[in-house]
Coordinates of C-alpha atoms in Angstrom, one line a residue:
X1 CA -143.5 -13.6 -88.3
X2 CA -143.7 -12.9 -84.9
X3 CA -143.2 -9.4 -84.5
X4 CA -145.7 -6.4 -85.4
X5 CA -145.3 -3.0 -85.9
X6 CA -148.6 -0.4 -84.6
X7 CA -148.7 3.1 -86.0
X8 CA -150.7 6.1 -85.0
X9 CA -152.6 8.2 -87.1
X10 CA -155.0 10.8 -87.0
X11 CA -155.4 14.5 -86.4
X12 CA -152.9 16.8 -84.1
X13 CA -153.6 17.4 -80.9
X14 CA -156.2 14.2 -80.6
X15 CA -153.4 12.5 -78.1
X16 CA -152.0 9.9 -79.8
X17 CA -148.3 11.0 -78.4
X18 CA -150.6 10.4 -74.7
X19 CA -151.8 7.7 -76.1
X20 CA -148.9 6.1 -76.6
X21 CA -147.5 6.2 -73.3
X22 CA -150.7 6.0 -71.6
X23 CA -150.1 2.6 -72.9
X24 CA -147.0 1.7 -72.9
X25 CA -144.9 4.0 -70.2
X26 CA -142.9 5.5 -73.0
X27 CA -143.0 10.0 -74.0
X28 CA -141.8 8.9 -77.9
X29 CA -141.7 13.0 -77.9
X30 CA -138.0 13.2 -77.6
X31 CA -137.1 16.0 -79.4
X32 CA -136.8 18.7 -76.7
X33 CA -138.4 21.8 -79.5
X34 CA -141.4 18.5 -79.0
X35 CA -141.4 19.3 -75.2
X36 CA -141.3 22.9 -75.4
X37 CA -144.5 23.3 -77.9
X38 CA -146.2 20.3 -76.9
X39 CA -146.4 18.9 -80.8
X40 CA -145.4 16.2 -82.1
X41 CA -143.1 17.0 -85.1
X42 CA -140.6 13.3 -86.1
X43 CA -141.8 9.6 -85.0
X44 CA -141.8 8.0 -82.3
X45 CA -141.1 5.0 -81.1
X46 CA -142.0 2.9 -78.0
X47 CA -142.4 -1.5 -77.2
X48 CA -145.7 -2.8 -76.4
X49 CA -144.5 -6.4 -74.5
X50 CA -141.5 -8.4 -76.7
X51 CA -143.1 -8.5 -79.4
X52 CA -144.5 -5.1 -80.4
X53 CA -144.0 -1.6 -81.2
X54 CA -146.1 1.1 -81.4
X55 CA -145.1 3.8 -84.4
X56 CA -146.3 7.7 -83.1
X57 CA -146.6 10.1 -86.2
X58 CA -146.7 13.7 -86.2
X59 CA -150.7 14.8 -86.9
X60 CA -149.9 18.6 -88.3
X61 CA -150.3 18.7 -92.0
X62 CA -146.8 20.3 -92.0
X63 CA -145.4 17.2 -90.9
X64 CA -146.9 14.9 -93.5
X65 CA -144.0 13.7 -94.2
X66 CA -142.2 12.7 -91.6
X67 CA -145.5 10.7 -91.1
X68 CA -145.6 9.2 -94.7
X69 CA -141.8 7.8 -93.0
X70 CA -143.6 6.0 -90.1
X71 CA -146.7 4.7 -91.4
X72 CA -144.4 3.0 -95.1
X73 CA -143.9 -0.3 -93.1
X74 CA -146.6 -1.1 -90.3
X75 CA -149.4 -3.8 -90.7
X76 CA -151.7 -2.3 -87.8
X77 CA -152.9 1.5 -86.7
X78 CA -154.3 2.7 -84.1
X79 CA -156.5 5.2 -86.1
X80 CA -157.1 7.9 -83.5
X81 CA -160.1 10.5 -83.0
X82 CA -160.8 13.5 -80.3
X83 CA -164.2 13.0 -79.3
X84 CA -164.3 17.4 -78.5
X85 CA -162.8 17.8 -82.0
X86 CA -164.4 15.0 -83.6
X87 CA -163.4 14.5 -87.7
X88 CA -160.3 16.8 -89.3
X89 CA -158.8 17.9 -91.7
X90 CA -155.7 15.4 -91.1
X91 CA -158.3 13.0 -90.3
X92 CA -159.1 12.1 -93.4
X93 CA -155.5 13.0 -95.3
X94 CA -153.9 10.4 -92.9
X95 CA -157.0 7.9 -93.4
X96 CA -155.7 8.2 -97.3
X97 CA -152.7 8.0 -97.1
X98 CA -153.1 4.7 -94.9
X99 CA -155.5 2.7 -97.4
X100 CA -153.2 3.8 -100.4
X101 CA -150.1 2.9 -98.3
X102 CA -152.6 -0.6 -98.5
X103 CA -152.4 -0.9 -95.0
X104 CA -155.1 -3.7 -94.4
X105 CA -156.3 -4.1 -90.9
X106 CA -156.9 -1.8 -87.3
X107 CA -158.7 0.0 -84.1
X108 CA -161.1 3.3 -84.1
X109 CA -160.0 5.0 -81.1
X110 CA -161.9 7.7 -79.6
X111 CA -159.6 9.4 -77.4
X112 CA -159.8 12.4 -74.3
X113 CA -163.6 11.3 -73.2
X114 CA -162.9 12.7 -70.5
X115 CA -163.3 16.8 -71.7
X116 CA -167.2 15.4 -73.0
X117 CA -170.6 14.0 -72.2
X118 CA -171.4 10.7 -74.2
X119 CA -173.9 11.7 -76.2
X120 CA -171.7 13.4 -78.1
X121 CA -169.1 10.5 -78.5
X122 CA -171.0 8.8 -79.4
X123 CA -172.3 11.6 -82.5
X124 CA -169.2 11.9 -83.3
X125 CA -168.4 7.3 -83.4
X126 CA -170.7 7.7 -86.2
X127 CA -169.2 10.9 -87.5
X128 CA -166.4 9.3 -87.9
X129 CA -167.6 4.8 -88.8
X130 CA -168.8 7.3 -92.1
X131 CA -165.7 8.1 -93.0
X132 CA -163.9 4.9 -92.4
X133 CA -167.1 3.1 -94.6
X134 CA -166.4 1.2 -97.2
X135 CA -161.8 1.9 -96.4
X136 CA -159.9 -1.1 -94.2
X137 CA -161.0 0.6 -91.6
X138 CA -164.9 -0.1 -92.1
X139 CA -165.9 -2.8 -89.3
X140 CA -162.5 -2.4 -87.0
X141 CA -163.4 -2.3 -83.6
X142 CA -164.0 1.1 -81.7
X143 CA -162.5 2.4 -78.3
X144 CA -162.9 5.3 -75.8
X145 CA -160.5 6.1 -74.5
X146 CA -158.6 9.1 -71.8
X147 CA -155.8 9.4 -72.5
X148 CA -155.3 11.3 -69.2
X149 CA -158.0 10.0 -66.8
X150 CA -156.4 5.6 -68.4
X151 CA -160.2 5.0 -69.3
X152 CA -160.5 2.2 -71.9
X153 CA -155.8 2.4 -72.1
X154 CA -156.9 -0.7 -69.6
X155 CA -159.3 -2.7 -72.4
X156 CA -157.5 -1.7 -75.6
X157 CA -154.0 -2.6 -74.1
X158 CA -156.4 -5.7 -73.4
X159 CA -156.6 -5.9 -77.5
X160 CA -153.7 -4.4 -78.9
X161 CA -151.9 -7.6 -76.6
X162 CA -155.1 -10.6 -78.5
X163 CA -153.2 -8.8 -81.5
X164 CA -149.8 -9.4 -80.7
X165 CA -150.9 -12.7 -80.4
X166 CA -151.7 -13.8 -83.9
X167 CA -150.2 -14.8 -86.7
X168 CA -148.4 -10.7 -88.7
X169 CA -147.2 -12.5 -92.1
X170 CA -145.9 -9.8 -94.8
X171 CA -145.0 -11.4 -98.3
X172 CA -140.7 -11.5 -98.5
X173 CA -138.8 -10.7 -101.6
X174 CA -136.4 -13.7 -99.8
X175 CA -133.6 -11.2 -99.5
X176 CA -132.9 -8.4 -97.6
X177 CA -134.2 -5.6 -96.8
X178 CA -134.6 -2.9 -94.7
X179 CA -135.8 1.4 -95.3
X180 CA -134.1 4.0 -93.1
X181 CA -136.0 6.2 -90.9
X182 CA -133.3 7.2 -88.5
X183 CA -129.5 7.4 -88.9
X184 CA -127.3 8.5 -86.3
X185 CA -124.1 8.3 -84.9
X186 CA -122.4 6.2 -81.4
X187 CA -120.0 7.2 -79.8
X188 CA -117.3 4.3 -79.7
X189 CA -119.6 2.4 -82.3
X190 CA -120.3 4.4 -84.8
X191 CA -124.0 4.3 -87.4
X192 CA -126.3 3.6 -85.9
X193 CA -129.8 2.9 -88.8
X194 CA -133.3 1.5 -88.1
X195 CA -135.5 0.5 -90.3
X196 CA -138.3 -2.2 -89.8
X197 CA -137.1 -5.2 -92.3
X198 CA -139.3 -5.2 -94.7
X199 CA -137.9 -8.6 -96.4
X200 CA -135.7 -11.1 -95.4
X201 CA -133.3 -10.9 -92.6
X202 CA -129.8 -9.3 -92.0
X203 CA -127.4 -11.7 -89.7
X204 CA -124.4 -9.9 -87.2
X205 CA -121.3 -10.3 -90.1
X206 CA -123.0 -10.1 -92.8
X207 CA -122.7 -7.8 -96.7
X208 CA -124.7 -5.3 -97.3
X209 CA -124.9 -2.2 -99.3
X210 CA -126.8 1.1 -98.8
X211 CA -129.5 2.6 -101.9
X212 CA -129.0 5.0 -103.0
X213 CA -125.2 5.5 -102.5
X214 CA -124.1 1.8 -103.0
X215 CA -122.3 2.4 -99.9
X216 CA -121.0 -1.7 -98.4
X217 CA -120.8 -2.3 -95.6
X218 CA -120.7 -4.7 -92.4
X219 CA -123.4 -5.3 -89.9
X220 CA -121.4 -4.9 -86.8
X221 CA -124.0 -5.6 -84.4
X222 CA -128.1 -5.9 -84.5
X223 CA -130.3 -4.4 -81.4
X224 CA -133.8 -5.4 -81.0
X225 CA -136.0 -3.7 -78.3
X226 CA -133.1 -2.6 -77.1
X227 CA -131.3 -5.7 -76.8
X228 CA -128.5 -7.4 -78.6
X229 CA -129.9 -9.7 -81.2
X230 CA -127.9 -12.0 -83.4
X231 CA -130.2 -11.3 -86.5
X232 CA -133.4 -10.0 -87.5
X233 CA -136.4 -10.8 -88.8
X234 CA -138.3 -10.3 -91.7
X235 CA -141.3 -7.1 -89.8
X236 CA -139.3 -6.6 -86.8
X237 CA -137.4 -3.8 -85.6
X238 CA -134.3 -3.2 -85.6
X239 CA -131.7 -1.4 -85.3
X240 CA -128.6 -1.7 -87.3
X241 CA -124.5 -1.3 -86.5
X242 CA -123.0 -0.3 -90.2
X243 CA -119.5 -0.4 -89.9
X244 CA -117.3 2.0 -92.3
X245 CA -120.2 4.5 -93.2
X246 CA -121.7 8.5 -91.9
X247 CA -124.0 9.4 -90.6
X248 CA -124.2 11.6 -94.1
X249 CA -123.9 8.8 -96.5
X250 CA -126.2 5.9 -95.7
X251 CA -129.5 8.8 -94.5
X252 CA -133.9 8.5 -94.4
X253 CA -135.3 7.1 -97.0
X254 CA -131.9 5.3 -97.3
X255 CA -132.5 1.6 -98.0
X256 CA -129.8 -1.7 -96.9
X257 CA -130.4 -4.2 -98.3
X258 CA -128.4 -7.9 -100.2
X259 CA -125.7 -6.9 -102.3
X260 CA -126.6 -7.1 -106.1
X261 CA -130.4 -7.3 -105.6
X262 CA -131.7 -3.4 -104.7
X263 CA -130.8 -0.9 -107.4
X264 CA -131.1 2.5 -107.3
X265 CA -134.0 4.1 -109.9
X266 CA -134.6 7.7 -110.9
X267 CA -137.1 6.9 -112.7
X268 CA -140.1 3.6 -113.0
X269 CA -143.6 3.4 -114.3
X270 CA -146.5 2.0 -111.9
X271 CA -150.6 2.5 -111.8
X272 CA -151.7 5.8 -110.2
X273 CA -154.9 6.3 -107.9
X274 CA -156.1 9.4 -108.0
X275 CA -157.7 10.2 -104.8
X276 CA -161.3 12.0 -105.3
X277 CA -160.2 14.5 -103.4
X278 CA -157.8 16.0 -105.2
X279 CA -158.5 19.1 -105.6
X280 CA -157.5 19.0 -109.9
X281 CA -156.4 16.4 -112.7
X282 CA -152.8 15.2 -112.9
X283 CA -151.2 17.0 -115.4
X284 CA -148.2 15.6 -118.1
X285 CA -145.4 16.7 -116.7
X286 CA -146.8 17.7 -112.8
X287 CA -144.5 18.3 -109.7
X288 CA -145.1 16.3 -107.2
X289 CA -143.8 14.9 -103.8
X290 CA -143.0 11.3 -104.2
X291 CA -142.9 9.4 -101.2
X292 CA -140.7 6.3 -101.7
X293 CA -140.6 3.7 -98.7
X294 CA -139.0 5.8 -95.7
X295 CA -138.1 9.1 -97.9
X296 CA -139.5 11.8 -100.2
X297 CA -137.9 12.8 -103.9
X298 CA -138.9 15.4 -105.9
X299 CA -140.4 14.2 -109.6
X300 CA -141.7 15.1 -112.7
X301 CA -145.0 12.7 -113.8
X302 CA -145.6 12.2 -117.3
X303 CA -149.3 10.4 -117.6
X304 CA -148.7 7.4 -120.3
X305 CA -152.2 6.9 -122.6
X306 CA -154.1 9.3 -121.7
X307 CA -153.8 13.6 -121.5
X308 CA -155.2 13.7 -117.5
X309 CA -155.9 11.7 -114.8
X310 CA -158.9 12.6 -113.2
X311 CA -159.7 12.9 -109.0
X312 CA -161.3 9.9 -108.2
X313 CA -160.1 7.9 -111.0
X314 CA -156.4 6.1 -111.9
X315 CA -154.0 5.4 -114.9
X316 CA -149.9 4.3 -115.7
X317 CA -147.2 6.6 -114.7
X318 CA -144.5 7.6 -116.1
X319 CA -142.3 9.4 -112.7
X320 CA -139.1 11.1 -113.9
X321 CA -137.2 11.3 -109.8
X322 CA -135.5 14.7 -109.7
X323 CA -132.9 12.5 -107.7
X324 CA -132.0 9.4 -107.0
X325 CA -134.2 6.4 -104.6
X326 CA -134.4 3.4 -104.2
X327 CA -137.3 1.3 -105.8
X328 CA -137.9 -2.5 -106.9
X329 CA -141.1 -3.4 -108.0
X330 CA -144.0 -4.5 -105.9
X331 CA -143.1 -1.3 -103.3
X332 CA -146.3 1.5 -102.5
X333 CA -145.6 5.4 -102.7
X334 CA -147.4 8.3 -101.9
X335 CA -148.0 10.6 -104.4
X336 CA -148.4 14.4 -102.7
X337 CA -148.6 17.7 -104.7
X338 CA -145.8 20.6 -104.1
X339 CA -147.3 23.7 -104.0
X340 CA -149.5 24.1 -101.0
X341 CA -148.7 19.9 -99.7
X342 CA -151.5 18.1 -100.1
X343 CA -151.8 14.3 -100.3
X344 CA -153.5 14.0 -103.9
X345 CA -153.2 9.8 -105.0
X346 CA -150.8 7.9 -104.1
X347 CA -149.9 3.7 -106.3
X348 CA -147.7 1.3 -107.4
X349 CA -144.5 0.5 -108.9
X350 CA -144.9 -2.0 -111.9
X351 CA -141.6 -1.7 -113.7
X352 CA -139.0 -0.2 -113.3
X353 CA -137.2 0.5 -116.2
X354 CA -135.2 3.8 -116.5
X355 CA -135.5 5.0 -119.4
X356 CA -138.4 7.2 -120.4
X357 CA -140.4 5.9 -122.7
X358 CA -143.8 7.8 -125.4
X359 CA -146.4 8.1 -123.5
X360 CA -148.0 6.8 -126.5
X361 CA -146.4 3.8 -126.4
X362 CA -148.5 0.7 -127.2
X363 CA -146.4 -2.1 -126.8
X364 CA -145.1 -0.7 -123.4
X365 CA -149.2 0.3 -122.0
X366 CA -150.0 -2.9 -122.6
X367 CA -146.9 -4.8 -120.5
X368 CA -148.3 -2.2 -117.8
X369 CA -151.6 -3.6 -118.0
X370 CA -150.6 -7.4 -118.0
X371 CA -148.2 -6.9 -114.8
X372 CA -151.2 -5.1 -113.5
X373 CA -153.5 -7.6 -113.7
X374 CA -151.4 -9.7 -111.6
X375 CA -151.6 -13.0 -112.9
X376 CA -147.8 -14.2 -112.9
X377 CA -148.7 -16.9 -115.8
X378 CA -149.4 -14.4 -118.3
X379 CA -147.1 -11.9 -116.7
X380 CA -144.2 -15.7 -116.7
X381 CA -144.8 -15.8 -120.9
X382 CA -145.2 -12.3 -121.0
X383 CA -141.8 -11.6 -120.1
X384 CA -140.3 -15.1 -121.1
X385 CA -141.2 -13.5 -125.0
X386 CA -139.7 -10.0 -124.2
X387 CA -136.3 -12.1 -122.4
X388 CA -135.7 -12.7 -126.1
X389 CA -133.4 -15.3 -127.0
X390 CA -131.5 -14.2 -123.8
X391 CA -135.0 -15.8 -121.5
X392 CA -135.3 -15.1 -117.3
X393 CA -134.2 -17.1 -114.6
X394 CA -136.0 -17.2 -111.1
X395 CA -134.1 -14.0 -109.8
X396 CA -134.7 -12.0 -112.9
X397 CA -138.3 -12.5 -113.0
X398 CA -138.9 -12.8 -109.5
X399 CA -136.7 -9.1 -108.6
X400 CA -139.2 -8.1 -111.9
X401 CA -142.1 -8.8 -110.4
X402 CA -141.5 -8.3 -106.5
X403 CA -142.4 -11.5 -105.5
X404 CA -139.4 -13.7 -103.5
X405 CA -136.7 -16.5 -106.1
X406 CA -138.6 -19.3 -104.9
X407 CA -142.3 -18.8 -105.5
X408 CA -140.8 -17.0 -109.2
X409 CA -138.8 -21.0 -109.8
X410 CA -142.1 -22.6 -108.7
X411 CA -144.2 -21.1 -111.4
X412 CA -141.6 -20.8 -113.7
X413 CA -141.2 -24.6 -113.0
X414 CA -145.1 -25.0 -112.7
X415 CA -145.4 -23.3 -116.8
X416 CA -142.5 -26.3 -118.2
X417 CA -144.5 -28.8 -117.1
X418 CA -148.0 -27.0 -118.9
X419 CA -145.3 -26.8 -122.0
X420 CA -146.2 -23.1 -122.2
X421 CA -142.1 -22.0 -121.5
X422 CA -139.2 -23.7 -122.2
X423 CA -135.8 -24.4 -119.1
X424 CA -132.9 -24.7 -120.5
X425 CA -130.6 -25.4 -116.7
X426 CA -131.4 -27.7 -114.2
X427 CA -134.5 -26.0 -111.4
X428 CA -133.3 -22.3 -110.0
X429 CA -130.1 -22.2 -111.3
X430 CA -132.3 -23.0 -114.9
X431 CA -133.2 -20.1 -117.5
X432 CA -136.1 -19.7 -119.3
X433 CA -137.8 -19.1 -123.0
X434 CA -140.6 -18.3 -125.2
X435 CA -140.9 -22.1 -127.1
X436 CA -142.6 -19.4 -130.2
X437 CA -139.2 -17.2 -129.3
X438 CA -136.6 -20.3 -129.8
X439 CA -138.2 -21.0 -132.6
X440 CA -138.2 -18.2 -135.1
X441 CA -134.8 -17.3 -133.4
X442 CA -133.8 -21.4 -135.0
X443 CA -135.2 -20.4 -138.2
X444 CA -133.3 -17.3 -138.2
X445 CA -129.6 -19.1 -137.0
X446 CA -130.3 -21.6 -140.0
X447 CA -131.3 -18.7 -142.2
X448 CA -128.5 -16.9 -141.9
X449 CA -125.8 -20.3 -141.6
X450 CA -127.5 -20.1 -145.6
X451 CA -127.3 -17.1 -146.6
X452 CA -123.2 -17.4 -145.6
X453 CA -122.5 -21.0 -147.4
X454 CA -124.7 -19.9 -150.6
X455 CA -122.6 -16.6 -150.7
X456 CA -119.2 -18.4 -150.0
X457 CA -119.2 -21.6 -151.3
X458 CA -116.0 -21.9 -150.9
X459 CA -115.5 -21.5 -147.3
X460 CA -115.8 -24.4 -144.7
X461 CA -118.7 -23.0 -143.4
X462 CA -119.9 -19.1 -140.5
X463 CA -118.1 -18.9 -136.8
X464 CA -119.1 -19.5 -134.3
X465 CA -118.5 -16.2 -132.9
X466 CA -119.8 -14.2 -136.2
X467 CA -123.1 -16.3 -136.0
X468 CA -123.7 -15.5 -132.0
X469 CA -122.8 -12.0 -133.1
X470 CA -125.6 -11.5 -135.3
X471 CA -128.2 -13.2 -132.3
X472 CA -130.3 -12.5 -129.5
X473 CA -129.2 -15.4 -128.1
X474 CA -127.8 -16.8 -124.9
X475 CA -124.7 -18.6 -124.9
X476 CA -126.5 -21.8 -123.6
X477 CA -130.0 -21.1 -126.3
X478 CA -127.4 -20.5 -129.5
X479 CA -125.8 -23.6 -128.1
X480 CA -129.2 -26.0 -127.3
X481 CA -130.4 -24.4 -130.7
X482 CA -127.4 -25.6 -133.0
X483 CA -127.6 -28.7 -131.5
X484 CA -130.9 -29.2 -132.2
X485 CA -130.2 -28.1 -136.7
X486 CA -127.1 -30.4 -136.1
X487 CA -129.5 -34.1 -134.6
X488 CA -132.4 -32.2 -137.3
X489 CA -129.5 -32.9 -140.4
X490 CA -130.3 -29.6 -140.8
X491 CA -126.7 -28.0 -139.8
X492 CA -122.5 -29.5 -139.8
X493 CA -121.1 -27.9 -137.1
X494 CA -117.4 -27.8 -135.5
X495 CA -115.9 -26.8 -132.3
X496 CA -115.3 -23.4 -135.0
X497 CA -118.1 -22.9 -138.0
X498 CA -121.2 -24.1 -139.1
X499 CA -122.4 -25.1 -143.0
X500 CA -124.9 -27.2 -143.7
X501 CA -125.2 -30.2 -145.5
X502 CA -124.0 -30.8 -149.5
X503 CA -121.6 -27.4 -149.4
X504 CA -120.7 -28.1 -152.7
X505 CA -116.4 -27.4 -152.9
X506 CA -116.4 -29.3 -156.3
X507 CA -112.8 -28.6 -157.6
X508 CA -111.9 -26.9 -154.3
X509 CA -109.4 -29.5 -153.6
X510 CA -107.8 -28.7 -156.7
X511 CA -108.0 -25.5 -155.7
X512 CA -106.9 -25.5 -152.0
X513 CA -103.2 -27.4 -153.7
X514 CA -102.7 -24.4 -156.3
X515 CA -102.6 -22.2 -152.9
X516 CA -100.5 -24.4 -151.5
X517 CA -98.2 -25.0 -153.8
X518 CA -98.2 -21.0 -154.8
X519 CA -97.5 -19.7 -151.0
X520 CA -94.7 -22.6 -150.8
X521 CA -93.1 -21.7 -153.1
X522 CA -92.1 -17.6 -152.0
X523 CA -90.9 -19.3 -148.8
X524 CA -90.9 -16.4 -147.1
X525 CA -91.3 -14.0 -148.9
X526 CA -94.9 -13.9 -147.8
X527 CA -97.3 -12.4 -150.8
X528 CA -101.1 -10.5 -150.2
X529 CA -104.0 -12.1 -151.2
X530 CA -103.5 -10.3 -154.7
X531 CA -100.3 -11.5 -154.8
X532 CA -102.1 -14.9 -154.6
X533 CA -104.2 -14.2 -156.1
X534 CA -102.6 -13.4 -158.8
X535 CA -101.4 -16.5 -158.9
X536 CA -103.5 -19.2 -159.1
X537 CA -105.9 -16.8 -161.6
X538 CA -108.7 -16.2 -159.6
X539 CA -110.4 -13.7 -157.9
X540 CA -109.6 -11.9 -155.2
X541 CA -112.7 -12.2 -152.6
X542 CA -112.0 -15.8 -154.3
X543 CA -108.5 -16.3 -153.1
X544 CA -110.4 -14.6 -149.3
X545 CA -112.0 -17.4 -148.9
X546 CA -110.1 -20.2 -149.6
X547 CA -107.2 -18.7 -147.7
X548 CA -109.6 -18.3 -145.1
X549 CA -110.1 -21.9 -145.3
X550 CA -106.4 -23.3 -145.1
X551 CA -106.3 -20.5 -141.7
X552 CA -109.1 -22.6 -140.4
X553 CA -107.8 -25.4 -141.1
X554 CA -103.8 -24.5 -139.7
X555 CA -102.1 -24.4 -143.0
X556 CA -101.6 -21.1 -143.1
X557 CA -101.1 -17.6 -141.0
X558 CA -101.2 -14.6 -141.4
X559 CA -98.8 -11.8 -140.4
X560 CA -99.1 -8.5 -139.9
X561 CA -99.9 -5.8 -142.8
X562 CA -102.3 -8.4 -144.8
X563 CA -99.1 -11.4 -145.0
X564 CA -99.5 -14.7 -145.8
X565 CA -96.9 -17.4 -145.1
X566 CA -97.1 -21.1 -144.8
X567 CA -97.0 -23.1 -141.3
X568 CA -94.3 -25.0 -143.1
X569 CA -92.1 -21.5 -142.6
X570 CA -93.7 -20.8 -139.4
X571 CA -92.7 -24.2 -137.9
X572 CA -89.2 -23.4 -139.4
X573 CA -89.4 -19.3 -138.3
X574 CA -89.3 -20.6 -134.5
X575 CA -86.9 -23.3 -135.4
X576 CA -84.6 -20.5 -136.7
X577 CA -85.2 -17.9 -133.7
X578 CA -84.8 -21.3 -131.1
X579 CA -81.5 -21.8 -132.5
X580 CA -80.1 -17.8 -132.9
X581 CA -80.6 -17.9 -129.2
X582 CA -78.9 -20.4 -128.0
X583 CA -75.9 -18.5 -128.3
X584 CA -77.0 -14.7 -128.2
X585 CA -79.1 -12.4 -125.6
X586 CA -80.4 -11.2 -128.3
X587 CA -82.7 -11.1 -132.3
X588 CA -82.1 -7.5 -134.5
X589 CA -84.1 -7.1 -137.9
X590 CA -80.9 -7.8 -139.5
X591 CA -79.8 -11.0 -137.5
X592 CA -83.7 -12.1 -138.6
X593 CA -83.2 -11.0 -141.8
X594 CA -80.3 -12.9 -142.2
X595 CA -81.9 -16.1 -140.6
X596 CA -84.6 -15.3 -143.1
X597 CA -83.0 -14.6 -146.7
X598 CA -85.7 -11.4 -146.7
X599 CA -85.8 -8.6 -147.3
X600 CA -87.2 -5.9 -144.2
X601 CA -90.8 -6.1 -145.4
X602 CA -91.4 -9.5 -144.4
X603 CA -88.7 -9.4 -141.3
X604 CA -91.2 -6.9 -139.3
X605 CA -93.9 -8.7 -140.2
X606 CA -92.3 -12.0 -138.7
X607 CA -90.6 -9.9 -135.5
X608 CA -94.6 -8.5 -135.1
X609 CA -95.8 -12.3 -135.1
X610 CA -93.6 -13.5 -132.2
X611 CA -93.8 -11.1 -129.9
X612 CA -98.1 -11.9 -130.2
X613 CA -96.6 -14.9 -130.0
X614 CA -95.1 -14.7 -127.1
X615 CA -92.4 -15.9 -128.4
X616 CA -89.8 -13.3 -128.3
X617 CA -90.6 -9.8 -126.9
X618 CA -89.2 -5.5 -128.1
X619 CA -87.2 -4.2 -125.8
X620 CA -86.0 -1.3 -128.2
X621 CA -84.4 -2.2 -131.6
X622 CA -84.3 -5.7 -130.1
X623 CA -86.0 -8.7 -129.7
X624 CA -85.6 -11.4 -126.4
X625 CA -86.1 -14.4 -126.1
X626 CA -89.4 -14.9 -123.3

């Protein structure tokens, strides 16, 4: 990552915007109302050299929503406290938000030093150090500045240059993703969105989609630092010109992503950390303001495994969003009270289920605990077991844990080498299964075949398709387990059926002979199963088993209406019809009756057979040759 995004934070009127202007020369207050009131309302942007962007955020409590949008994707923060005011309410709230979003580095800036005496500045600095004690800012460098006089600006600027020169790394999930913080229209170009690339990369001409909404688009152009670019990489600020979209279809809070990776959701599970400063416990079904990336959505919270979460404690919860949002496992979130608005906690998404779960479901709680422990090896084994006979692919595993497909593939292969998982297929294209699960399904598969053969002694075996429908197995796993059982001598497999060795088929050949003789004697007058049963002197169930076996061997054809015809007469029928069409353009019911010597009762099923097998097609009351 060659680019770093720096954010400001701090109480209103502590000089954040003036500080950014002193550092970059850019006034980030761009709205007329901001100019008029002298108050930052929305996020603003400035460039610091070629490798850094500074996002300036509002400090007023009414605009915390915009503040969260601004800092949602930063890597470094300038934590600004005015020397004349000292620590104020939004100083604390901004620090809480930064900590909950897992921002890891920053600098403390005591600004407006020209307004107070040095002793007062010393006291303010001590207060700030006490405030940040135990947070990610503990031990961070402290700078004393005056944006008005220029005091300390050069020193802070030099520090930021050294910060920018460092190698900044973000965990890359492998697929492109950009949370939108601005969306606007440019005459002659159309819709343009801006944001920070938080995963993967995007090139000019790439196809992308908007989540939520599912709108598809192509990237017509890319700008970085106000210059045209061919590609935007992870960690970089970028402006994307999107084709075929209106600004109503892509708004702040939307995500631009590679197609097929990111899905909208209204329900997900996570762990929430409630701030010690939260005014009261979090209760079940509380309505809250949920901040996800650059967006805000109203939500209800279902507390899992308990009734409340006390201030300073954490717990598993399920969120029920009032509208769709783009979410993925591993994403951070901020929770604020509905009214009055106040940050009360935040956390991380652990699972995107999109289904309501019971609050005291021990199985779900155990799954969330395993995922929350961040032991990917244990989680991989658990997920493979939960997926049963469908298994899990590296792509699916990466999405479920918020890691890249490459990282997931490497981990799954290591577990395969350690014989903790079984892989079918090659490397990244393979599917991984739990050995215990496969062994259970293998026994279940054999048991179903064994029961079928016992209950249907005259059958050649159970149809493969029928057996697959009874098992939770991927086609790949099904074929491999059948092959293993076949090699073990427990199954006899054909292309169509599965049976077991030693099936008692004594006497079946003679029964086949009786059945075949009965069918041949009827000619085109196809008998029903009941009529055949009476002719050969067996009960209907056994007769149907014999018929089913003969159908599998291609000796019998079933016609509409539960009529059965020997395949010899099917061949004869086709020849008669073909010869008829040599001298005629149409075939009527009466003509087929004459060709076969049957009544209308049998002629109609024969014509339907010809239609179904694309020998004829019906036009009105006649058939024509296809």
